[in-house]
Amino acid sequence: MQGAHQQETRSEDLADLFDKVRSYTETLCEPLKTEDFIPQPIVDVSPPKWNIAHTTWFFEEMILKKFVPNYQEHNPAFGFLFNSYYNTIGERTARDQRGSITRPTVEEVFAYRRAIDERMNEFLQGAIPAEAIDMVILGLNHEQQHQELLLTDLKYTFSQNPLFPTYKEDFARVGMMESWPAEFVEMDEGIYGIGHSGEGFCFDNELARHKVYLQEYSICNRLVTNGAFVDFIEDGGYTRHELWHAEGWDWVNTNTIRSPLYWHDRDGERMHYTLGGLRPLPLGAPVCHVSFYEAFAFAEWKGMRLPTEFEWEAASDKFDWGLRWEWTNSAYLPYPGFLKPIGAVGEYNGKFMINQMVLRGASAATPPGHSRQTYRNFFHPHLRWQFSGLRLVK
Amino acid sequence: MQGAHQQETRSEDLADLFDKVRSYTETLCEPLKTEDFIPQPIVDVSPPKWNIAHTTWFFEEMILKKFVPNYQEHNPAFGFLFNSYYNTIGERTARDQRGSITRPTVEEVFAYRRAIDERMNEFLQGAIPAEAIDMVILGLNHEQQHQELLLTDLKYTFSQNPLFPTYKEDFARVGMMESWPAEFVEMDEGIYGIGHSGEGFCFDNELARHKVYLQEYSICNRLVTNGAFVDFIEDGGYTRHELWHAEGWDWVNTNTIRSPLYWHDRDGERMHYTLGGLRPLPLGAPVCHVSFYEAFAFAEWKGMRLPTEFEWEAASDKFDWGLRWEWTNSAYLPYPGFLKPIGAVGEYNGKFMINQMVLRGASAATPPGHSRQTYRNFFHPHLRWQFSGLRLVK
Amino acid sequence: MQGAHQQETRSEDLADLFDKVRSYTETLCEPLKTEDFIPQPIVDVSPPKWNIAHTTWFFEEMILKKFVPNYQEHNPAFGFLFNSYYNTIGERTARDQRGSITRPTVEEVFAYRRAIDERMNEFLQGAIPAEAIDMVILGLNHEQQHQELLLTDLKYTFSQNPLFPTYKEDFARVGMMESWPAEFVEMDEGIYGIGHSGEGFCFDNELARHKVYLQEYSICNRLVTNGAFVDFIEDGGYTRHELWHAEGWDWVNTNTIRSPLYWHDRDGERMHYTLGGLRPLPLGAPVCHVSFYEAFAFAEWKGMRLPTEFEWEAASDKFDWGLRWEWTNSAYLPYPGFLKPIGAVGEYNGKFMINQMVLRGASAATPPGHSRQTYRNFFHPHLRWQFSGLRLVK
Amino acid sequence: MQGAHQQETRSEDLADLFDKVRSYTETLCEPLKTEDFIPQPIVDVSPPKWNIAHTTWFFEEMILKKFVPNYQEHNPAFGFLFNSYYNTIGERTARDQRGSITRPTVEEVFAYRRAIDERMNEFLQGAIPAEAIDMVILGLNHEQQHQELLLTDLKYTFSQNPLFPTYKEDFARVGMMESWPAEFVEMDEGIYGIGHSGEGFCFDNELARHKVYLQEYSICNRLVTNGAFVDFIEDGGYTRHELWHAEGWDWVNTNTIRSPLYWHDRDGERMHYTLGGLRPLPLGAPVCHVSFYEAFAFAEWKGMRLPTEFEWEAASDKFDWGLRWEWTNSAYLPYPGFLKPIGAVGEYNGKFMINQMVLRGASAATPPGHSRQTYRNFFHPHLRWQFSGLRLVK
């Protein structure tokens, strides 16, 4: 899965890293009640219980079962329950029925988690084969992806509740943008290197590093704000077909979309639901929870466009990023030289390379240190439960 | 809602009855874990949490708010969250989103329940208007209906779990049939009285009592067994179009139906999922969890038919009933002289009198004393998560 | 299929009847263009080409192939193409793909029709077994049902065309009601005979004749008018949940129903599409193209109700009928003693006896002489492409 | 719409071209019966009648109404009936209801066609503004696209008919591949020019010409054959999840896909439906009617991949093409510098640039001279009613 071998990672560093990443998941779960671990309101959202069991199962399945001699499975049924989509490994619970599984209980799942952590810690004390090191690092990056999903999924579930529950009071402040002036950075025509290189971890979809020819372009140093999106709405943005893709226009009309997700009107005041509760909409903050269709229509309305993922990556030294996942106008496709790994981890990325658009950067829900300039996230163009925003190019 | 006024019900009897029925709900909840209270795997199933809150809300809305001066609502949001389908009362949570509501927590809902019980107990100590007595009795019968649903819904949710959780070890034995010989009771042609009369409680759909002319018929004194249903299956019952309604045949083929719900094959042995876990199928027990379509096709195969609800009621002194809800070949329609009550309780029954078939009797999940010979249950013909069986007529 | 044997029907009478009924179908087709014979806009509607081929196929399959020695099929593929729903006979074209079949051409189908008519005429000259006589008469009644469907289906197809084509200029006048005064006819409580008796033809669903006990009721001698339905609309009938079945209310809101089918607003004037083109809505004419849900809601609004099919039949000597098919509040179920015929014709009626409501009478599209007081038509409660109206009871 | 102005096109050349292209449509229609002009079996398919009216309407709307003073519309309703998807121009018939419109008749539509041709011929005799010239040429290219669709759509409609009608006996031979040896052409790493340049016509999506950096690759000089695809099938290609995109795997299983479209098994012999009727499958001919998902899975199975559209274009001088539309692994996205034209023609291409994959080349159904090396066709990845095939890269 990783591009570069990690052979110099020392055992004790790895054990530390393991502990740090795994603990962070538990920290994220602290404000939750038992009930919050169960629901799956839409198929895209996973229950937190499934999430914490699945990330644990990954280490049991990919490390302990493979590298620990005579390893006894914690519970043979858990593979079926907590596998996500790895057809190679076998049968699994229907993806849309995860919210119906009440047993094992949340307590039992945390016990499973602790048991696997213990076995992993033992394992990480010993001499570890290079292949296992790679897989542990992959497992930790996988866990970080699920940390992000834990928050975005929880926000969606909570948002269905008319009481608008609060996850953490101060979460509303996360993702605010400093009020630096918007400027367009000019980029020259020419050949640029794209994709991951060097020794750190990366996912297979960031490889191989290759050359891309770009035309001249200018990219904005800041994200589009809520305030600008309000202008778009007030100028009839959601009712002007010429700004939209044909499929976007169908989506808008079929679902009666009139604003980004989680926006509410309370007696004429614009509010938005946050993990800190229902709050007045901060006009200066970057807009969030927009679909690709909305991002594209906004850019059309501005007479500009979204960057390609290559333009984004080539210019990413020149601006700050990390508050919102940023939609690009690139479809999620393999890089030249992309090689699908053998076995179950080969299902990690490649099989999703159709009908999805690439997002670049990171968001307020991304664990610290998880993303990088070459990181490629991807979603279907109508989805918007992620902390997704946009940046303009002209 | 009730047919006959209950004016002679004394306060202390009513308080006792209230306590008894309400406690029984809590007894039913004892084996549940917090997690079990949350899921709604299909729209027909309600989460136990919703169930226990909704039955409580009924008393708050219909009694305390109406009859207690200056009553302060426990929590104004609960009306929205726990109203079921009473359009008259106002907005409510979408019926298929009940499983997404994690807050209030289970503990908070039980606290709500205790608070309302306390206020109800105070109320029931005083002088109670006749109208309020009627409404309390309706509320208790309503709660008993939800006690039944609690079990049938829980069984459906648990059945989605590949671990087949156990609710109560000894629940599997409930609903066994004594092995008395099957006989057909002969009934004469003539006029019969149908519907409720006398002083006890009944629902509005059991009224008015009226005359019905029946032709001669013979009705079996026992229910169709699992063993007989196995014979039907082995004789190709699910693959012979001529036994089925056209819509039943579509249902069988679209959903690949090959047995009653909850039947499983384990290495060639017929098993069924029960609230006591996965068990070998007892051939002598009455078949359960069949749809109307299946009940009808079975009767066709036997060269017999299902009784009408009138035939069932007219003969119901002549056989034992109460193990399964029994499908009849009667559509759920108003009796002559049916009057829809004014206000929200008018939505209790009348608006469902279309596209549903009547079931008579009671089931293993029915609280003791809740049903009677004139009781009319009703479901869409494809549904089978109820403890539904059948009895033959020739 | 028929209840009573037709043994006294003489050959020459039968040949005359055959000629008369078959010719009428062709008369109905005269105003059609070749193009009109093809489309199937919704699954409930059949293309006219299919219709005229299917009624022909019925005689080939049920008479010629069975009773003519060494009969050679006209074209073996036609059985597959023009069978409707007789599973007993074998494979058939998917019901919703009838509109995709352009070959055989319309001309070839009429040639098929003429060829079968010729063979039938030869057959009807000879000595005909009683069983064949019954089947010919069934085939002719079947054809008359399809004559009715030809018009109702064509109206639906034409109504999809923004040009509102005219079938026949003077068709708009069909179905006008004389302006006699509305009166309620009183009917006594007691036992009434229901179902067909005597020697004429009837369908199996009209049998067996049996006794029904009715309570006292009054039934209106005329149908509900367009004018009355306008009052219902203007009084908010489509926006008042308490008038509707729960499923009717869903149907109204999901489909944004605001008037009977085929009503249009042209610059504030109420118009309706007829087979004579788009015309101003005649307020005195009986309302048409309403669903059962709408008929029920209208009756609720009036504080009255729909008759049961038994009430309708018992009183049908006392009022004129035949302008609209009239919704009753009876579900389509077998009569006591109903016997499903053996073989393919057993699929004629019995397998549809679920989830449908009975209509009584006849409509402007019914061929003369086809209906009778015991005739039972039936449709799903949401359908309204038939010429369906309503009559009130109190 | 066009990239380069066509100012040197002389009037008489344009009139000739107009006549030639328009006549070809009529030639294609010659084998059709009136009935064949009507059906729309799926939303992707348009009725031939709509097709020939729509291409005519394009000239009336875009040329005659704009450039002929005091032009009187042939029939004002036709704009509504025969507009395809131009929101800018106004209301139109729902795209999935085109098959319900029987009037105007086929004869009337051909009369419309002749009338517009006459007016166009008059117009083309005079002095024509440059803008009009461009639009006429666009209209002719548009008509050629519909000529192709006429055949592909007709094939789909005919394929629904169990009689497998023949369009033209000799059409089956179209698209055969000479048996030259398969070889891989090696292409160097470097910068290539992509997109249209020069003076001929092109669509807006072929612009602007720009530079692309390609890595080294080898591309096969011939298409994948039916025989190779049979090998894929026999090696379990449709049952091996690891070869498929996740969405492709769902598509295969939901739709029980087991072969390319139009393949049939007749008593163990592989046949395929062609416009020349049902024929034995020619193993040496290029495979046809595969979806992108199937093309991708086949390449995976071979251990190769599909070319990107840039790789295809850069190498297109080195191999023959034109028998099948060839799937590429490029998403349909705008080129750098793409400019959406102002007004209705701006809806021609840009709004479809999402969720579709690019095909390059041409097919047996493409009118002679219509395609070119820079031509970009595009379809959703599950569609396969086009004459689509594939070429491999390694």
PDB file of N, CA, C and O in Angstrom, chain C residues 34 60 87 89 99 102 115 124 129-130 150 168 186 204 242 252 267 272 275 331 333 356 366 380 384:
ATOM      1  N   THR C  34     -52.063   4.696 -37.707  1.00  0.00           N
ATOM      2  CA  THR C  34     -51.144   3.586 -37.400  1.00  0.00           C
ATOM      3  C   THR C  34     -50.319   3.870 -36.143  1.00  0.00           C
ATOM      4  O   THR C  34     -50.141   3.003 -35.286  1.00  0.00           O
ATOM      5  N   GLU C  60     -58.100 -17.952 -30.879  1.00  0.00           N
ATOM      6  CA  GLU C  60     -57.243 -18.976 -31.463  1.00  0.00           C
ATOM      7  C   GLU C  60     -56.809 -19.996 -30.407  1.00  0.00           C
ATOM      8  O   GLU C  60     -56.871 -21.199 -30.624  1.00  0.00           O
ATOM      9  N   ASN C  87     -50.305 -17.483 -16.887  1.00  0.00           N
ATOM     10  CA  ASN C  87     -49.105 -18.262 -16.582  1.00  0.00           C
ATOM     11  C   ASN C  87     -49.269 -19.714 -17.013  1.00  0.00           C
ATOM     12  O   ASN C  87     -48.313 -20.379 -17.368  1.00  0.00           O
ATOM     13  N   ILE C  89     -50.477 -20.923 -19.605  1.00  0.00           N
ATOM     14  CA  ILE C  89     -50.211 -21.168 -21.020  1.00  0.00           C
ATOM     15  C   ILE C  89     -48.737 -21.026 -21.374  1.00  0.00           C
ATOM     16  O   ILE C  89     -48.256 -21.610 -22.322  1.00  0.00           O
ATOM     17  N   GLY C  99     -45.183  -1.846 -25.454  1.00  0.00           N
ATOM     18  CA  GLY C  99     -45.080  -0.683 -26.335  1.00  0.00           C
ATOM     19  C   GLY C  99     -43.821  -0.679 -27.189  1.00  0.00           C
ATOM     20  O   GLY C  99     -43.635   0.209 -28.028  1.00  0.00           O
ATOM     21  N   THR C 102     -42.842  -3.342 -32.405  1.00  0.00           N
ATOM     22  CA  THR C 102     -43.389  -2.685 -33.603  1.00  0.00           C
ATOM     23  C   THR C 102     -43.812  -3.694 -34.668  1.00  0.00           C
ATOM     24  O   THR C 102     -44.659  -3.397 -35.496  1.00  0.00           O
ATOM     25  N   ALA C 115     -57.951 -13.464 -40.459  1.00  0.00           N
ATOM     26  CA  ALA C 115     -57.743 -14.909 -40.652  1.00  0.00           C
ATOM     27  C   ALA C 115     -58.435 -15.713 -39.552  1.00  0.00           C
ATOM     28  O   ALA C 115     -59.087 -16.733 -39.822  1.00  0.00           O
ATOM     29  N   LEU C 124     -68.055 -21.890 -36.398  1.00  0.00           N
ATOM     30  CA  LEU C 124     -69.378 -21.613 -35.841  1.00  0.00           C
ATOM     31  C   LEU C 124     -70.504 -22.100 -36.751  1.00  0.00           C
ATOM     32  O   LEU C 124     -71.671 -22.126 -36.346  1.00  0.00           O
ATOM     33  N   PRO C 129     -69.570 -28.061 -29.594  1.00  0.00           N
ATOM     34  CA  PRO C 129     -69.764 -28.637 -28.263  1.00  0.00           C
ATOM     35  C   PRO C 129     -70.163 -27.553 -27.252  1.00  0.00           C
ATOM     36  O   PRO C 129     -69.745 -26.390 -27.382  1.00  0.00           O
ATOM     37  N   ALA C 130     -70.926 -27.938 -26.261  1.00  0.00           N
ATOM     38  CA  ALA C 130     -71.407 -26.976 -25.249  1.00  0.00           C
ATOM     39  C   ALA C 130     -70.241 -26.221 -24.622  1.00  0.00           C
ATOM     40  O   ALA C 130     -70.302 -25.005 -24.411  1.00  0.00           O
ATOM     41  N   LEU C 150     -59.747  -0.237 -24.626  1.00  0.00           N
ATOM     42  CA  LEU C 150     -59.207   0.439 -25.797  1.00  0.00           C
ATOM     43  C   LEU C 150     -59.435   1.951 -25.696  1.00  0.00           C
ATOM     44  O   LEU C 150     -58.528   2.752 -25.947  1.00  0.00           O
ATOM     45  N   LYS C 168     -62.760  11.391 -31.372  1.00  0.00           N
ATOM     46  CA  LYS C 168     -63.980  11.678 -32.130  1.00  0.00           C
ATOM     47  C   LYS C 168     -64.603  12.928 -31.547  1.00  0.00           C
ATOM     48  O   LYS C 168     -64.835  12.991 -30.330  1.00  0.00           O
ATOM     49  N   GLU C 186     -84.648   5.282   0.037  1.00  0.00           N
ATOM     50  CA  GLU C 186     -84.490   4.580   1.321  1.00  0.00           C
ATOM     51  C   GLU C 186     -84.608   3.078   1.132  1.00  0.00           C
ATOM     52  O   GLU C 186     -85.509   2.596   0.448  1.00  0.00           O
ATOM     53  N   ASP C 204     -67.187 -15.469 -13.494  1.00  0.00           N
ATOM     54  CA  ASP C 204     -67.129 -16.317 -12.305  1.00  0.00           C
ATOM     55  C   ASP C 204     -67.183 -15.514 -11.009  1.00  0.00           C
ATOM     56  O   ASP C 204     -67.700 -15.998 -10.001  1.00  0.00           O
ATOM     57  N   GLU C 242     -57.640  15.027   7.385  1.00  0.00           N
ATOM     58  CA  GLU C 242     -58.631  14.245   8.133  1.00  0.00           C
ATOM     59  C   GLU C 242     -59.684  13.611   7.219  1.00  0.00           C
ATOM     60  O   GLU C 242     -60.432  12.731   7.648  1.00  0.00           O
ATOM     61  N   VAL C 252     -51.781  11.654  -2.417  1.00  0.00           N
ATOM     62  CA  VAL C 252     -52.060  13.052  -2.779  1.00  0.00           C
ATOM     63  C   VAL C 252     -50.778  13.883  -2.720  1.00  0.00           C
ATOM     64  O   VAL C 252     -50.481  14.652  -3.641  1.00  0.00           O
ATOM     65  N   ASP C 267     -55.791  29.618 -18.289  1.00  0.00           N
ATOM     66  CA  ASP C 267     -56.028  31.020 -17.952  1.00  0.00           C
ATOM     67  C   ASP C 267     -57.226  31.180 -17.016  1.00  0.00           C
ATOM     68  O   ASP C 267     -58.091  32.031 -17.237  1.00  0.00           O
ATOM     69  N   HIS C 272     -61.302  20.164 -19.208  1.00  0.00           N
ATOM     70  CA  HIS C 272     -60.900  18.760 -19.033  1.00  0.00           C
ATOM     71  C   HIS C 272     -60.653  18.142 -20.403  1.00  0.00           C
ATOM     72  O   HIS C 272     -61.265  18.526 -21.398  1.00  0.00           O
ATOM     73  N   LEU C 275     -62.110  12.566 -25.077  1.00  0.00           N
ATOM     74  CA  LEU C 275     -61.783  11.957 -26.370  1.00  0.00           C
ATOM     75  C   LEU C 275     -62.273  12.826 -27.517  1.00  0.00           C
ATOM     76  O   LEU C 275     -61.982  12.553 -28.677  1.00  0.00           O
ATOM     77  N   ALA C 331     -64.008  -4.202  -0.742  1.00  0.00           N
ATOM     78  CA  ALA C 331     -62.796  -4.780  -1.325  1.00  0.00           C
ATOM     79  C   ALA C 331     -63.203  -5.907  -2.265  1.00  0.00           C
ATOM     80  O   ALA C 331     -64.238  -6.563  -2.066  1.00  0.00           O
ATOM     81  N   LEU C 333     -63.266  -9.303  -3.253  1.00  0.00           N
ATOM     82  CA  LEU C 333     -63.038 -10.588  -2.584  1.00  0.00           C
ATOM     83  C   LEU C 333     -63.990 -11.618  -3.176  1.00  0.00           C
ATOM     84  O   LEU C 333     -65.002 -11.255  -3.779  1.00  0.00           O
ATOM     85  N   GLN C 356     -57.655  -4.563  -4.148  1.00  0.00           N
ATOM     86  CA  GLN C 356     -58.411  -3.798  -5.134  1.00  0.00           C
ATOM     87  C   GLN C 356     -59.806  -3.508  -4.577  1.00  0.00           C
ATOM     88  O   GLN C 356     -60.304  -4.238  -3.725  1.00  0.00           O
ATOM     89  N   THR C 366     -68.245   1.684 -21.903  1.00  0.00           N
ATOM     90  CA  THR C 366     -68.673   0.281 -21.888  1.00  0.00           C
ATOM     91  C   THR C 366     -69.511  -0.028 -23.129  1.00  0.00           C
ATOM     92  O   THR C 366     -70.431   0.732 -23.447  1.00  0.00           O
ATOM     93  N   HIS C 380     -57.116  -0.957  -8.401  1.00  0.00           N
ATOM     94  CA  HIS C 380     -56.396  -0.501  -7.218  1.00  0.00           C
ATOM     95  C   HIS C 380     -56.888   0.900  -6.844  1.00  0.00           C
ATOM     96  O   HIS C 380     -57.264   1.682  -7.719  1.00  0.00           O
ATOM     97  N   ARG C 384     -57.018   5.892 -11.749  1.00  0.00           N
ATOM     98  CA  ARG C 384     -58.136   6.749 -12.154  1.00  0.00           C
ATOM     99  C   ARG C 384     -58.154   7.005 -13.636  1.00  0.00           C
ATOM    100  O   ARG C 384     -58.720   8.006 -14.072  1.00  0.00           O
TER     101      ARG C 384
END
